[in-house]
Amino acid sequence: MKSEINHAVREMAKSVSGGHAAVAAVLGYTKPALENRLYEVKGQRIGIDEAMLIQRISGRTDFAEAVASESGGVFVPLPEDVSCAALAEEEISARFLNIMERGGEMVRKWRESTADGEVTAAELAALLAVFRRCVAEQAAVIELTRRYFCREDGDGDAG
């Protein structure tokens, strides 16, 4: 599983405009020194703080997703602040539609994956990816609901 985290960091570094050279400059490394760390040459590694910085400059969440997956969980990015409750309702409605779409996608992938009586590692990874996106959408619905429809003075319990 460690390779999943390493792969995520490499993919983020590759995606930055300017590639490895730009990432190396931000981290204060030469391009070869960064690549030695990315590919763990002679035991060199990218540290957590560096991985977080690469995540920030790439604008992606691959590292967080890989760490969550390695930990047996799911990374759930919280939705951006929406300026008013009416816009929040629109955002929540869109998220509910995404949940339904992801559910349908998961059923389709599950049927395809199990059709031959065996699920490969790649098929399982694809199922897990759809599952994680669906869970993230569900968490976003709850977070938006909490932000815009729960009173600040209450504990959120209905009863």
PDB file of C-alpha atoms in Angstrom:
ATOM      1  CA  MET A   1       0.000   0.000   0.000  1.00  0.00           C
ATOM      2  CA  LYS A   2       2.945   2.299   0.545  1.00  0.00           C
ATOM      3  CA  SER A   3       3.336   2.302  -3.225  1.00  0.00           C
ATOM      4  CA  GLU A   4      -0.173   3.785  -3.534  1.00  0.00           C
ATOM      5  CA  ILE A   5       0.962   6.803  -1.500  1.00  0.00           C
ATOM      6  CA  ASN A   6       4.224   7.070  -3.442  1.00  0.00           C
ATOM      7  CA  HIS A   7       2.337   6.823  -6.727  1.00  0.00           C
ATOM      8  CA  ALA A   8      -0.031   9.599  -5.598  1.00  0.00           C
ATOM      9  CA  VAL A   9       2.856  11.945  -4.769  1.00  0.00           C
ATOM     10  CA  ARG A  10       4.555  11.204  -8.104  1.00  0.00           C
ATOM     11  CA  GLU A  11       1.327  11.858 -10.016  1.00  0.00           C
ATOM     12  CA  MET A  12       0.776  15.174  -8.227  1.00  0.00           C
ATOM     13  CA  ALA A  13       4.366  16.265  -8.902  1.00  0.00           C
ATOM     14  CA  LYS A  14       4.012  15.320 -12.569  1.00  0.00           C
ATOM     15  CA  SER A  15       0.782  17.339 -12.885  1.00  0.00           C
ATOM     16  CA  VAL A  16       2.215  20.668 -11.709  1.00  0.00           C
ATOM     17  CA  SER A  17       2.737  23.187 -14.489  1.00  0.00           C
ATOM     18  CA  GLY A  18       6.466  23.032 -15.143  1.00  0.00           C
ATOM     19  CA  GLY A  19       6.624  19.441 -13.895  1.00  0.00           C
ATOM     20  CA  HIS A  20       9.392  18.152 -11.685  1.00  0.00           C
ATOM     21  CA  ALA A  21      11.571  21.226 -12.273  1.00  0.00           C
ATOM     22  CA  ALA A  22       8.886  23.532 -10.861  1.00  0.00           C
ATOM     23  CA  VAL A  23       8.202  21.273  -7.872  1.00  0.00           C
ATOM     24  CA  ALA A  24      11.933  20.969  -7.170  1.00  0.00           C
ATOM     25  CA  ALA A  25      12.283  24.747  -7.174  1.00  0.00           C
ATOM     26  CA  VAL A  26       9.416  25.183  -4.711  1.00  0.00           C
ATOM     27  CA  LEU A  27      10.884  22.538  -2.391  1.00  0.00           C
ATOM     28  CA  GLY A  28      14.413  23.941  -2.705  1.00  0.00           C
ATOM     29  CA  TYR A  29      15.826  20.876  -4.487  1.00  0.00           C
ATOM     30  CA  THR A  30      17.476  20.318  -7.807  1.00  0.00           C
ATOM     31  CA  LYS A  31      15.368  18.351 -10.272  1.00  0.00           C
ATOM     32  CA  PRO A  32      17.569  15.223  -9.860  1.00  0.00           C
ATOM     33  CA  ALA A  33      17.380  15.511  -6.054  1.00  0.00           C
ATOM     34  CA  LEU A  34      13.573  15.690  -6.208  1.00  0.00           C
ATOM     35  CA  GLU A  35      13.392  12.727  -8.579  1.00  0.00           C
ATOM     36  CA  ASN A  36      15.674  10.702  -6.305  1.00  0.00           C
ATOM     37  CA  ARG A  37      13.188  11.307  -3.502  1.00  0.00           C
ATOM     38  CA  LEU A  38      10.118  10.666  -5.661  1.00  0.00           C
ATOM     39  CA  TYR A  39      11.509   7.334  -6.839  1.00  0.00           C
ATOM     40  CA  GLU A  40      13.195   6.508  -3.505  1.00  0.00           C
ATOM     41  CA  VAL A  41      16.687   6.158  -4.886  1.00  0.00           C
ATOM     42  CA  LYS A  42      19.119   4.923  -2.202  1.00  0.00           C
ATOM     43  CA  GLY A  43      16.507   5.254   0.537  1.00  0.00           C
ATOM     44  CA  GLN A  44      15.666   8.917  -0.129  1.00  0.00           C
ATOM     45  CA  ARG A  45      12.013   9.841   0.384  1.00  0.00           C
ATOM     46  CA  ILE A  46       9.542  12.659   0.170  1.00  0.00           C
ATOM     47  CA  GLY A  47       8.461  13.672   3.673  1.00  0.00           C
ATOM     48  CA  ILE A  48       4.903  14.320   4.776  1.00  0.00           C
ATOM     49  CA  ASP A  49       5.343  18.101   4.823  1.00  0.00           C
ATOM     50  CA  GLU A  50       6.791  17.980   1.322  1.00  0.00           C
ATOM     51  CA  ALA A  51       3.968  15.753   0.092  1.00  0.00           C
ATOM     52  CA  MET A  52       1.452  18.204   1.554  1.00  0.00           C
ATOM     53  CA  LEU A  53       3.186  21.096  -0.219  1.00  0.00           C
ATOM     54  CA  ILE A  54       3.170  19.194  -3.514  1.00  0.00           C
ATOM     55  CA  GLN A  55      -0.537  18.531  -2.937  1.00  0.00           C
ATOM     56  CA  ARG A  56      -1.153  22.243  -2.332  1.00  0.00           C
ATOM     57  CA  ILE A  57       0.709  23.439  -5.420  1.00  0.00           C
ATOM     58  CA  SER A  58      -0.801  20.746  -7.640  1.00  0.00           C
ATOM     59  CA  GLY A  59      -4.336  21.591  -6.559  1.00  0.00           C
ATOM     60  CA  ARG A  60      -5.049  17.861  -6.279  1.00  0.00           C
ATOM     61  CA  THR A  61      -5.848  15.615  -3.317  1.00  0.00           C
ATOM     62  CA  ASP A  62      -4.130  12.403  -4.426  1.00  0.00           C
ATOM     63  CA  PHE A  63      -1.920  12.267  -1.316  1.00  0.00           C
ATOM     64  CA  ALA A  64      -4.835  12.702   1.110  1.00  0.00           C
ATOM     65  CA  GLU A  65      -6.880  10.115  -0.789  1.00  0.00           C
ATOM     66  CA  ALA A  66      -4.016   7.599  -0.727  1.00  0.00           C
ATOM     67  CA  VAL A  67      -3.362   8.124   2.996  1.00  0.00           C
ATOM     68  CA  ALA A  68      -7.076   7.730   3.738  1.00  0.00           C
ATOM     69  CA  SER A  69      -7.227   4.571   1.638  1.00  0.00           C
ATOM     70  CA  GLU A  70      -4.106   3.163   3.316  1.00  0.00           C
ATOM     71  CA  SER A  71      -5.762   3.873   6.668  1.00  0.00           C
ATOM     72  CA  GLY A  72      -8.922   2.009   5.667  1.00  0.00           C
ATOM     73  CA  GLY A  73     -10.930   5.178   5.199  1.00  0.00           C
ATOM     74  CA  VAL A  74     -12.097   7.676   2.652  1.00  0.00           C
ATOM     75  CA  PHE A  75     -10.882  11.242   2.113  1.00  0.00           C
ATOM     76  CA  VAL A  76     -13.849  13.592   2.070  1.00  0.00           C
ATOM     77  CA  PRO A  77     -13.109  17.059   0.720  1.00  0.00           C
ATOM     78  CA  LEU A  78     -15.453  19.555   2.316  1.00  0.00           C
ATOM     79  CA  PRO A  79     -17.460  21.773  -0.013  1.00  0.00           C
ATOM     80  CA  GLU A  80     -16.469  25.377  -0.530  1.00  0.00           C
ATOM     81  CA  ASP A  81     -18.440  27.955   1.403  1.00  0.00           C
ATOM     82  CA  VAL A  82     -21.624  28.911  -0.397  1.00  0.00           C
ATOM     83  CA  SER A  83     -22.767  32.469   0.215  1.00  0.00           C
ATOM     84  CA  CYS A  84     -26.403  31.802   1.166  1.00  0.00           C
ATOM     85  CA  ALA A  85     -28.872  29.071   2.026  1.00  0.00           C
ATOM     86  CA  ALA A  86     -30.580  29.298  -1.387  1.00  0.00           C
ATOM     87  CA  LEU A  87     -27.291  28.575  -3.150  1.00  0.00           C
ATOM     88  CA  ALA A  88     -26.606  25.838  -0.606  1.00  0.00           C
ATOM     89  CA  GLU A  89     -29.909  24.184  -1.563  1.00  0.00           C
ATOM     90  CA  GLU A  90     -28.847  24.233  -5.230  1.00  0.00           C
ATOM     91  CA  GLU A  91     -25.467  22.762  -4.310  1.00  0.00           C
ATOM     92  CA  ILE A  92     -27.098  20.081  -2.140  1.00  0.00           C
ATOM     93  CA  SER A  93     -29.492  19.160  -4.951  1.00  0.00           C
ATOM     94  CA  ALA A  94     -26.566  18.817  -7.351  1.00  0.00           C
ATOM     95  CA  ARG A  95     -24.735  16.636  -4.813  1.00  0.00           C
ATOM     96  CA  PHE A  96     -27.796  14.374  -4.443  1.00  0.00           C
ATOM     97  CA  LEU A  97     -27.858  13.920  -8.211  1.00  0.00           C
ATOM     98  CA  ASN A  98     -24.148  13.048  -8.105  1.00  0.00           C
ATOM     99  CA  ILE A  99     -24.864  10.455  -5.400  1.00  0.00           C
ATOM    100  CA  MET A 100     -27.519   8.838  -7.578  1.00  0.00           C
ATOM    101  CA  GLU A 101     -25.182   8.889 -10.596  1.00  0.00           C
ATOM    102  CA  ARG A 102     -22.327   7.338  -8.581  1.00  0.00           C
ATOM    103  CA  GLY A 103     -24.692   4.679  -7.206  1.00  0.00           C
ATOM    104  CA  GLY A 104     -25.680   3.714 -10.740  1.00  0.00           C
ATOM    105  CA  GLU A 105     -22.032   3.710 -11.786  1.00  0.00           C
ATOM    106  CA  MET A 106     -21.188   1.437  -8.857  1.00  0.00           C
ATOM    107  CA  VAL A 107     -23.946  -1.037  -9.766  1.00  0.00           C
ATOM    108  CA  ARG A 108     -22.733  -1.099 -13.377  1.00  0.00           C
ATOM    109  CA  LYS A 109     -19.074  -1.614 -12.371  1.00  0.00           C
ATOM    110  CA  TRP A 110     -20.066  -4.277  -9.830  1.00  0.00           C
ATOM    111  CA  ARG A 111     -22.031  -6.217 -12.472  1.00  0.00           C
ATOM    112  CA  GLU A 112     -19.160  -5.963 -14.951  1.00  0.00           C
ATOM    113  CA  SER A 113     -16.599  -6.966 -12.311  1.00  0.00           C
ATOM    114  CA  THR A 114     -18.495 -10.002 -11.063  1.00  0.00           C
ATOM    115  CA  ALA A 115     -19.827 -11.225 -14.417  1.00  0.00           C
ATOM    116  CA  ASP A 116     -17.031 -13.772 -14.808  1.00  0.00           C
ATOM    117  CA  GLY A 117     -17.225 -14.935 -11.193  1.00  0.00           C
ATOM    118  CA  GLU A 118     -13.945 -13.270 -10.191  1.00  0.00           C
ATOM    119  CA  VAL A 119     -12.991  -9.720  -9.244  1.00  0.00           C
ATOM    120  CA  THR A 120      -9.465  -8.671 -10.180  1.00  0.00           C
ATOM    121  CA  ALA A 121      -7.390  -6.187  -8.204  1.00  0.00           C
ATOM    122  CA  ALA A 122      -7.975  -3.568 -10.904  1.00  0.00           C
ATOM    123  CA  GLU A 123     -11.739  -4.146 -10.850  1.00  0.00           C
ATOM    124  CA  LEU A 124     -11.790  -3.892  -7.060  1.00  0.00           C
ATOM    125  CA  ALA A 125      -9.767  -0.665  -7.222  1.00  0.00           C
ATOM    126  CA  ALA A 126     -12.297   0.771  -9.706  1.00  0.00           C
ATOM    127  CA  LEU A 127     -15.194  -0.219  -7.418  1.00  0.00           C
ATOM    128  CA  LEU A 128     -13.486   1.369  -4.430  1.00  0.00           C
ATOM    129  CA  ALA A 129     -12.853   4.573  -6.381  1.00  0.00           C
ATOM    130  CA  VAL A 130     -16.562   4.905  -7.234  1.00  0.00           C
ATOM    131  CA  PHE A 131     -17.484   4.066  -3.632  1.00  0.00           C
ATOM    132  CA  ARG A 132     -15.151   6.762  -2.290  1.00  0.00           C
ATOM    133  CA  ARG A 133     -16.581   9.391  -4.636  1.00  0.00           C
ATOM    134  CA  CYS A 134     -20.110   8.455  -3.567  1.00  0.00           C
ATOM    135  CA  VAL A 135     -19.224   8.653   0.141  1.00  0.00           C
ATOM    136  CA  ALA A 136     -17.534  12.022  -0.427  1.00  0.00           C
ATOM    137  CA  GLU A 137     -20.706  13.361  -2.059  1.00  0.00           C
ATOM    138  CA  GLN A 138     -22.812  12.097   0.855  1.00  0.00           C
ATOM    139  CA  ALA A 139     -20.475  13.746   3.350  1.00  0.00           C
ATOM    140  CA  ALA A 140     -20.686  16.991   1.385  1.00  0.00           C
ATOM    141  CA  VAL A 141     -24.500  16.928   1.630  1.00  0.00           C
ATOM    142  CA  ILE A 142     -24.293  16.543   5.405  1.00  0.00           C
ATOM    143  CA  GLU A 143     -21.640  19.260   5.756  1.00  0.00           C
ATOM    144  CA  LEU A 144     -23.595  21.744   3.627  1.00  0.00           C
ATOM    145  CA  THR A 145     -26.749  20.939   5.585  1.00  0.00           C
ATOM    146  CA  ARG A 146     -24.909  21.507   8.875  1.00  0.00           C
ATOM    147  CA  ARG A 147     -23.403  24.788   7.701  1.00  0.00           C
ATOM    148  CA  TYR A 148     -26.556  26.346   6.333  1.00  0.00           C
ATOM    149  CA  PHE A 149     -29.519  24.803   8.085  1.00  0.00           C
ATOM    150  CA  CYS A 150     -28.395  24.027  11.652  1.00  0.00           C
ATOM    151  CA  ARG A 151     -28.694  26.628  14.356  1.00  0.00           C
ATOM    152  CA  GLU A 152     -25.413  27.653  15.926  1.00  0.00           C
ATOM    153  CA  ASP A 153     -26.826  27.334  19.469  1.00  0.00           C
ATOM    154  CA  GLY A 154     -28.071  23.766  19.065  1.00  0.00           C
ATOM    155  CA  ASP A 155     -26.231  20.481  19.077  1.00  0.00           C
ATOM    156  CA  GLY A 156     -27.813  19.344  15.797  1.00  0.00           C
ATOM    157  CA  ASP A 157     -30.043  16.669  17.369  1.00  0.00           C
ATOM    158  CA  ALA A 158     -33.641  16.720  16.219  1.00  0.00           C
ATOM    159  CA  GLY A 159     -35.011  15.131  19.371  1.00  0.00           C
TER     160      GLY A 159
END
